[in-house]
Short mmCIF file of C-alpha atoms in Angstrom, two decimals:
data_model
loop_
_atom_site.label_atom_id
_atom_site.label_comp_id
_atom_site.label_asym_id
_atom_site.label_seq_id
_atom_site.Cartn_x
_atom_site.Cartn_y
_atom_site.Cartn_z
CA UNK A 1 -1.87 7.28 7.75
CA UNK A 2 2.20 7.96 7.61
CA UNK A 3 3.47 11.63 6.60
CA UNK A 4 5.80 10.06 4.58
CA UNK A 5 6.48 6.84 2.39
CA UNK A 6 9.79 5.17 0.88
CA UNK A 7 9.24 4.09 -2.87
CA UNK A 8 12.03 2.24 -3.99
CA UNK A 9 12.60 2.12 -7.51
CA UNK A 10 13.39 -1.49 -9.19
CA UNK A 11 13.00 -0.64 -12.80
CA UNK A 12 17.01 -1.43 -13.01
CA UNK A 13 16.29 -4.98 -12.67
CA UNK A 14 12.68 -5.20 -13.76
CA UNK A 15 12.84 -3.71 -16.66
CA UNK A 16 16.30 -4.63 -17.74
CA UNK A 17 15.77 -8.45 -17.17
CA UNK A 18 13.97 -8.47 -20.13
CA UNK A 19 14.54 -5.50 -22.10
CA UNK A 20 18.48 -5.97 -22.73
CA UNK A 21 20.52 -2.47 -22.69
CA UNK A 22 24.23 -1.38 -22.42
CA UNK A 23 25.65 -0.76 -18.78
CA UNK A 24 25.80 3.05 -19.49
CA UNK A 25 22.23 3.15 -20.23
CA UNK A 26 21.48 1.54 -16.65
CA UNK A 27 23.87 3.99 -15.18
CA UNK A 28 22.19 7.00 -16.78
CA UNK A 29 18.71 5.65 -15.74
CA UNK A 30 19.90 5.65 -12.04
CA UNK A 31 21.39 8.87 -12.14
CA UNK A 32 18.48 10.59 -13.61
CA UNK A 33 15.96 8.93 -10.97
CA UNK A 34 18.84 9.78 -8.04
CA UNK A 35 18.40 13.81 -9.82
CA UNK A 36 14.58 13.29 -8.94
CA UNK A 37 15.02 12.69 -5.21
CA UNK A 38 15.04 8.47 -5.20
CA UNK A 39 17.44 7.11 -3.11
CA UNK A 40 16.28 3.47 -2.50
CA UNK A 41 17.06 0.81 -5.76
CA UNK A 42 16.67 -2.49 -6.54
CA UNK A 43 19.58 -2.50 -9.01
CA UNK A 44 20.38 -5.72 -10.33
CA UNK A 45 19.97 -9.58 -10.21
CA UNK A 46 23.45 -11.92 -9.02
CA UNK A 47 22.13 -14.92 -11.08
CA UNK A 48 23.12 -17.01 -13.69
CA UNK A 49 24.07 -15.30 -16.64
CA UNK A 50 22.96 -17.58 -19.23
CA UNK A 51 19.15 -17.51 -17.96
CA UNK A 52 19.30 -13.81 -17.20
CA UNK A 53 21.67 -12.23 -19.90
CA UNK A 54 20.06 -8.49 -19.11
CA UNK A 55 21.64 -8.68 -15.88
CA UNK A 56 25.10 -10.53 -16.73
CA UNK A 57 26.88 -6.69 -15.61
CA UNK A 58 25.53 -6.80 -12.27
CA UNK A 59 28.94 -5.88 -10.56
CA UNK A 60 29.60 -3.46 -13.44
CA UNK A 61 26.21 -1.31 -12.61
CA UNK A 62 27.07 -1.30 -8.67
CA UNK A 63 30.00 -0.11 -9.70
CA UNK A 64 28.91 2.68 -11.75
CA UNK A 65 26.40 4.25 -10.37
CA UNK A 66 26.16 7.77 -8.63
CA UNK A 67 26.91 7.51 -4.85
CA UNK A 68 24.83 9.98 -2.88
CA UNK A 69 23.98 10.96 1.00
CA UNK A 70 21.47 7.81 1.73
CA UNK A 71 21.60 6.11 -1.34
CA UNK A 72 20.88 2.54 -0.36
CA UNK A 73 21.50 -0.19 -2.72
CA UNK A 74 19.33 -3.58 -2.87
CA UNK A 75 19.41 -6.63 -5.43
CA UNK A 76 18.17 -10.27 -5.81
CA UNK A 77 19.87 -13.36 -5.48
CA UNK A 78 18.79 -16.98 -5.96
CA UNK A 79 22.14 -19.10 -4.08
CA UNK A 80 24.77 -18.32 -1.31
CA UNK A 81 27.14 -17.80 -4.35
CA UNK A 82 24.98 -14.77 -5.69
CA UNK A 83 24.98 -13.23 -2.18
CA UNK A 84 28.96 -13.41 -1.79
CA UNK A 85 28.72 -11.78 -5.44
CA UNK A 86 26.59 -9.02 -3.75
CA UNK A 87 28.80 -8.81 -1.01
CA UNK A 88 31.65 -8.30 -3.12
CA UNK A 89 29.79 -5.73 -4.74
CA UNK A 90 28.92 -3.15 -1.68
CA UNK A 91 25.21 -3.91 -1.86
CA UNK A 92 23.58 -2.82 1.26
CA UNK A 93 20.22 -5.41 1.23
CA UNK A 94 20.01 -8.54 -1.03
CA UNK A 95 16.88 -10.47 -1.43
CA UNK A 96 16.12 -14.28 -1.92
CA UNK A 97 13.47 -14.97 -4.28
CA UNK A 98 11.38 -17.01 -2.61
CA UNK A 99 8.10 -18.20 -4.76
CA UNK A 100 5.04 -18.76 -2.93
CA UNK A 101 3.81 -21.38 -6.14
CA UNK A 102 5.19 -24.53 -6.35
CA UNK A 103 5.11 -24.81 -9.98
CA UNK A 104 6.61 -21.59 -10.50
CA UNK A 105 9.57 -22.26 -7.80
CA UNK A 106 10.59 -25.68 -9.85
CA UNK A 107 10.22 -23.60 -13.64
CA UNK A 108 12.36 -20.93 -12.43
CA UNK A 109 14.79 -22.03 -10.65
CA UNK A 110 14.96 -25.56 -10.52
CA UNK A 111 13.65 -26.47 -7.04
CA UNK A 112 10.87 -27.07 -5.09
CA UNK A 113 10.01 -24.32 -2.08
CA UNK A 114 11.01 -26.94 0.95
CA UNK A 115 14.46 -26.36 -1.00
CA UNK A 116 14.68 -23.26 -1.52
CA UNK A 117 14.17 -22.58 2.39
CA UNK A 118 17.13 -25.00 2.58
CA UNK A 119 19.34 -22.89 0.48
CA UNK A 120 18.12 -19.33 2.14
CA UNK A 121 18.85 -20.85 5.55
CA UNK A 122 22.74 -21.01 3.99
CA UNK A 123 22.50 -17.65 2.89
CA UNK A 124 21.31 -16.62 6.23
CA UNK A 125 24.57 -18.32 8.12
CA UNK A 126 26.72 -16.43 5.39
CA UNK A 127 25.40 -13.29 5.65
CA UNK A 128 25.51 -13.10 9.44
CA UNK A 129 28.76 -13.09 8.94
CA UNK A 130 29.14 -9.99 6.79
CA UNK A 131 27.91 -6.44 6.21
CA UNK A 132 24.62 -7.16 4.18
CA UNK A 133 21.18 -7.34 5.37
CA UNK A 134 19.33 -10.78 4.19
CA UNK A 135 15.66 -10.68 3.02
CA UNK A 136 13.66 -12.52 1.21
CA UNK A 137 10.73 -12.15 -1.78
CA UNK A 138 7.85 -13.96 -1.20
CA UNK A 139 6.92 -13.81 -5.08
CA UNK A 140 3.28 -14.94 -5.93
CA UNK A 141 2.43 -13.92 -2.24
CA UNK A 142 -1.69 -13.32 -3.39
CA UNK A 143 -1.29 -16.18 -5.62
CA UNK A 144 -0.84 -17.14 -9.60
CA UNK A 145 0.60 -18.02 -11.75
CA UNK A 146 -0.59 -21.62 -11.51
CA UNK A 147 -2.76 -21.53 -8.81
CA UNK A 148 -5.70 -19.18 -7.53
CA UNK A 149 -5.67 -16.37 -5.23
CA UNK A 150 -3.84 -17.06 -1.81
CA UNK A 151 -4.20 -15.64 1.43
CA UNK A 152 -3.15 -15.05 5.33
CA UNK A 153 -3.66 -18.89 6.00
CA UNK A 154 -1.11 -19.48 3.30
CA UNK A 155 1.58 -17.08 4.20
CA UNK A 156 1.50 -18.36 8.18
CA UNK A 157 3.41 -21.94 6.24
CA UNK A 158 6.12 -19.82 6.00
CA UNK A 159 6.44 -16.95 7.85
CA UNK A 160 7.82 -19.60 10.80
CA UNK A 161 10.13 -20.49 8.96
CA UNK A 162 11.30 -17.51 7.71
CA UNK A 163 12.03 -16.53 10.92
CA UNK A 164 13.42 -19.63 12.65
CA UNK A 165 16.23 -19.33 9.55
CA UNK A 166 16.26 -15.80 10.95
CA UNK A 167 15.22 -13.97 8.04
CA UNK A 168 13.08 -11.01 9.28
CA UNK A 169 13.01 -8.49 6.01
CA UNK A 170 9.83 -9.40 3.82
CA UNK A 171 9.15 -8.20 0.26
CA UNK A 172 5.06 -9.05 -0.04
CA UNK A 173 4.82 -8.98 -4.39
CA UNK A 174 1.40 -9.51 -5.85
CA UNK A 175 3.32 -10.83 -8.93
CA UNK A 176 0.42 -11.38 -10.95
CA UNK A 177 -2.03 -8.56 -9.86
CA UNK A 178 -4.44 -10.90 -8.18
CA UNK A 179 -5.41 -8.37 -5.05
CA UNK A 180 -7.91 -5.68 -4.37
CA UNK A 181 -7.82 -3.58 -1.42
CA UNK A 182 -9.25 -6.08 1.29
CA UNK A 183 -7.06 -9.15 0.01
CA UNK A 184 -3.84 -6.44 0.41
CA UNK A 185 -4.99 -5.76 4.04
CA UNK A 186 -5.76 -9.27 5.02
CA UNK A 187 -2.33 -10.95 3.74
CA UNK A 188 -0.03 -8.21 4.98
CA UNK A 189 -2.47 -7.77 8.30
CA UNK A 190 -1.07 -11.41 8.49
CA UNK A 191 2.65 -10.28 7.75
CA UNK A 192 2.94 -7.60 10.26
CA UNK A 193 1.58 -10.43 13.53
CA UNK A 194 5.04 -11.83 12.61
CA UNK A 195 7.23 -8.90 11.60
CA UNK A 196 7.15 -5.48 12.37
CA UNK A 197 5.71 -2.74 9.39
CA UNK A 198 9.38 -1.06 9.18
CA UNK A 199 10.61 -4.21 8.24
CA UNK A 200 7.86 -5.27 5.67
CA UNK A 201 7.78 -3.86 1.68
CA UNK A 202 5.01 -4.52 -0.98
CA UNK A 203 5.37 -4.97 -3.95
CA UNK A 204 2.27 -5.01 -6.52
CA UNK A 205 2.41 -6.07 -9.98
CA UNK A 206 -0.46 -3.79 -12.08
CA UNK A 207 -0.91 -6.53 -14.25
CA UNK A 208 -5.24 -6.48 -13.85
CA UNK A 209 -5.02 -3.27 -13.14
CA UNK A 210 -5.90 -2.45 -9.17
CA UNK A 211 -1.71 -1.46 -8.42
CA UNK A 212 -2.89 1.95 -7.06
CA UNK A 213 -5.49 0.69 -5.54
CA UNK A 214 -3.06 -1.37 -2.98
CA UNK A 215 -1.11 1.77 -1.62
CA UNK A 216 -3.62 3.43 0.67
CA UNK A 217 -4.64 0.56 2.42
CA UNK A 218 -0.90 -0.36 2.44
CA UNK A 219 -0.53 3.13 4.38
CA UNK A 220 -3.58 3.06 6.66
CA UNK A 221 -1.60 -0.31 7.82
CA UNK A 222 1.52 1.49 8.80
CA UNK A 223 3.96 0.10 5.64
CA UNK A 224 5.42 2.86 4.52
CA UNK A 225 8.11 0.56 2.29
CA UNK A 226 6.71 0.18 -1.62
CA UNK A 227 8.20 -1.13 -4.49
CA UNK A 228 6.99 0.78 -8.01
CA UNK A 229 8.46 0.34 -11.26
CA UNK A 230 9.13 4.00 -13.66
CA UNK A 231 6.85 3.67 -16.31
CA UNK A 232 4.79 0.54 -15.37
CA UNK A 233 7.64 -1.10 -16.86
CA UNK A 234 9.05 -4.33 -16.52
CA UNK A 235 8.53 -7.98 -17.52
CA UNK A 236 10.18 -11.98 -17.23
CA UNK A 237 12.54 -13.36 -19.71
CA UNK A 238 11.11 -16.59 -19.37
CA UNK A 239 7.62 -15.24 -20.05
CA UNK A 240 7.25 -12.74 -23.03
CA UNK A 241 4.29 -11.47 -23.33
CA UNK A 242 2.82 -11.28 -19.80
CA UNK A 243 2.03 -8.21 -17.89
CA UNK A 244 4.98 -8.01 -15.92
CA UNK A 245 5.42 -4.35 -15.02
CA UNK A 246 4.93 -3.11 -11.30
CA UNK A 247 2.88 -0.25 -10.02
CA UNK A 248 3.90 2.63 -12.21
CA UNK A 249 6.28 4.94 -9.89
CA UNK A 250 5.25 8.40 -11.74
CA UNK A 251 1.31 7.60 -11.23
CA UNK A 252 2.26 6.49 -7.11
CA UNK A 253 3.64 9.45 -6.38
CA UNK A 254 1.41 12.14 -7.89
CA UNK A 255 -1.39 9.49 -5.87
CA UNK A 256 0.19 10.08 -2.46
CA UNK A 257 1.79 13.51 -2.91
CA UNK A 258 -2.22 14.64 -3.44
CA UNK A 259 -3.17 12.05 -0.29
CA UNK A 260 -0.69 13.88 1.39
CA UNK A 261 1.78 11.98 2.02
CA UNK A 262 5.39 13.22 1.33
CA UNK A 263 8.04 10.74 -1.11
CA UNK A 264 10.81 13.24 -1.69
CA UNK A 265 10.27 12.76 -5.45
CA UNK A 266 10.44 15.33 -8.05
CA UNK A 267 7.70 14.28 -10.08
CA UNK A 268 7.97 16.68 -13.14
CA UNK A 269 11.52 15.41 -13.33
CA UNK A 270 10.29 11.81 -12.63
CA UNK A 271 7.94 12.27 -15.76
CA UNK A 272 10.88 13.11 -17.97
CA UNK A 273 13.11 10.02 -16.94
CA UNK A 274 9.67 7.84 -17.84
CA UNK A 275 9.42 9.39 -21.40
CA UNK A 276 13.39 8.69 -21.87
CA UNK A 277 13.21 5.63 -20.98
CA UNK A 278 9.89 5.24 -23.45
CA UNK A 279 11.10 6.85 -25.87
CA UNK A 280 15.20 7.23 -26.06
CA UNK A 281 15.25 3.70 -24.71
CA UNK A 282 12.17 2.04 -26.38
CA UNK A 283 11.67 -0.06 -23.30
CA UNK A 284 7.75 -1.32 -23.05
CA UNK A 285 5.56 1.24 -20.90
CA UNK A 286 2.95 1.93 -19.41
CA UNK A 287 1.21 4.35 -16.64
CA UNK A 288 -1.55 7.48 -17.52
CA UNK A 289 0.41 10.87 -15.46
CA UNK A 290 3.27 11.24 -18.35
CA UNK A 291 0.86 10.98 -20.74
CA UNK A 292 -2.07 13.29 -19.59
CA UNK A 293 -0.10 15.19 -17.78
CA UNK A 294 0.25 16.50 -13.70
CA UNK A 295 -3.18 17.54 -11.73
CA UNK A 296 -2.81 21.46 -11.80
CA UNK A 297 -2.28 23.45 -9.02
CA UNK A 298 -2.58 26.89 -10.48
CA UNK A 299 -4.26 28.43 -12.97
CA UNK A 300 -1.37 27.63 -15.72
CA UNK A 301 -2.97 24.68 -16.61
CA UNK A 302 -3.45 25.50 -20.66
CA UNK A 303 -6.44 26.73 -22.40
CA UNK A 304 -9.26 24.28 -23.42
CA UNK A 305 -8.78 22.85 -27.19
CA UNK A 306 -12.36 21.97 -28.47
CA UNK A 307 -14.28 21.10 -31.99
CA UNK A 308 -16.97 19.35 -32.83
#
């Protein structure tokens, strides 16, 4: 298993995509997570404004936020004109969403999957040309919402063409929380004969609750790259009411700090940003360490409070 893991933090576009605040709210957000020890955001979405008003300040928030040593900056995009957006904007990665469901692909954007490889393989001419590295989502990757659970056989219709457009940066999301631990290893088992684990991030959606479950196996592979959301928090515009949120970021890190394996990440001060943005910012939450409270390591742990 790796020493050491990379959680990147994508609450900032998550979250905010359906849970509309001001700019300085975003701003704060990132600084307090930066104060923690993250240094690896998904911060926005360069898409159309009138189907994703949350994110309509995109260039605003890149502009904004705290610069650090190794800060690195990521964000979606759905066109070429979203990625020159991006460009504009100093991000360092952008990321096509990509839908592994038909049905989805055509609801949420417009267009089929055969057309959406079209449009990426665009992208991918533009953004050889400039200083942005060009991945892609592969959203629904274990299947929903539509269909049932999908698997290696399904990703290999893509991955070649993925990387005959030349797009070699993967984000794996289990958008609708369909995979336990053996459907994680076989699927991105099936990612890395393609592309090599450095280059490959997961993302799991705790929607049926087995998020945690994912990140060992995840390690024992040799990804070390893992999107979490603060707070289990997070959700789609277009679909109130489902259980959008990704793998709680607080409850990942006190998980692999005890499996030893290193994040960087103040978790104490991780905890706090959670309960701000729970409580200061009312966004929806979830997760189980900010409310019960760290595993103790020394005997301050509090004396036991007991009646019948």
């Amino acid at each position: 298993m790796p020493t050491d893991a990379r959680i990147r933090e994508i609450a900032p576009r998550l979250t905010f995509q359906s849970h509309r605040v001001p700019t300085e709210v975003k701003v704060e957000l990132v600084r307090r997570l930066v104060d923690a020890g993250l240094r690896t955001f998904e911060l926005s979405s360069f898409v159309r404004p009138d189907l994703i008003p949350g994110l309509a300040d995109a260039e605003d928030v890149f502009a904004r936020v705290p610069r650090v040593s190794g800060l690195g900056l990521g964000c979606c995009v759905g066109n070429t004109r979203g990625l020159m957006r991006a460009v504009d904007s100093g991000a360092d990665t952008a990321s096509f969403l990509l839908s592994a469901d038909e049905d989805f692909a055509r609801a949420n954007i417009g267009r089929s999957t055969t057309d959406s490889l079209a449009e990426l393989e665009r992208m991918a001419a533009y953004a050889s040309d400039h200083d942005i590295v060009l991945g892609t989502y592969v959203i629904f990757a274990w299947g929903g919402p539509t269909g049932p659970a999908r698997g290696g056989a399904d990703l290999e219709r893509l991955a070649g063409r993925l990387l005959d457009i030349g797009v070699d940066h993967w984000i794996l999301a289990d958008s609708s929380g369909y995979a336990a631990p053996p459907q994680i290893r076989e699927l991105v088992g099936a990612a890395l004969n393609h592309i090599p684990a450095e280059n490959l991030t997961v993302q799991i959606h705790d929607a049926r609750g087995m998020g945690l479950a994912a990140l060992l196996p995840l390690l024992d592979l040799g990804v070390r790259n893992i999107d979490t959301t603060l707070a289990g928090s997070g959700g789609h515009p277009a679909m109130p009411g489902s259980q959008g949120g990704g793998v709680c970021t607080e409850d990942a890190v006190q998980l692999l700090e005890l499996s030893g394996v290193r994040t960087g990440i103040d978790l104490p001060r991780l905890i706090d940003t959670a309960n701000w943005l729970a409580t200061e910012v009312g966004a929806p939450c979830k997760g189980f360490v900010r409310h019960t409270g760290l595993v103790p390591r020394d005997e301050t742990a509090g004396r036991l409070a007991f009646s019948w």
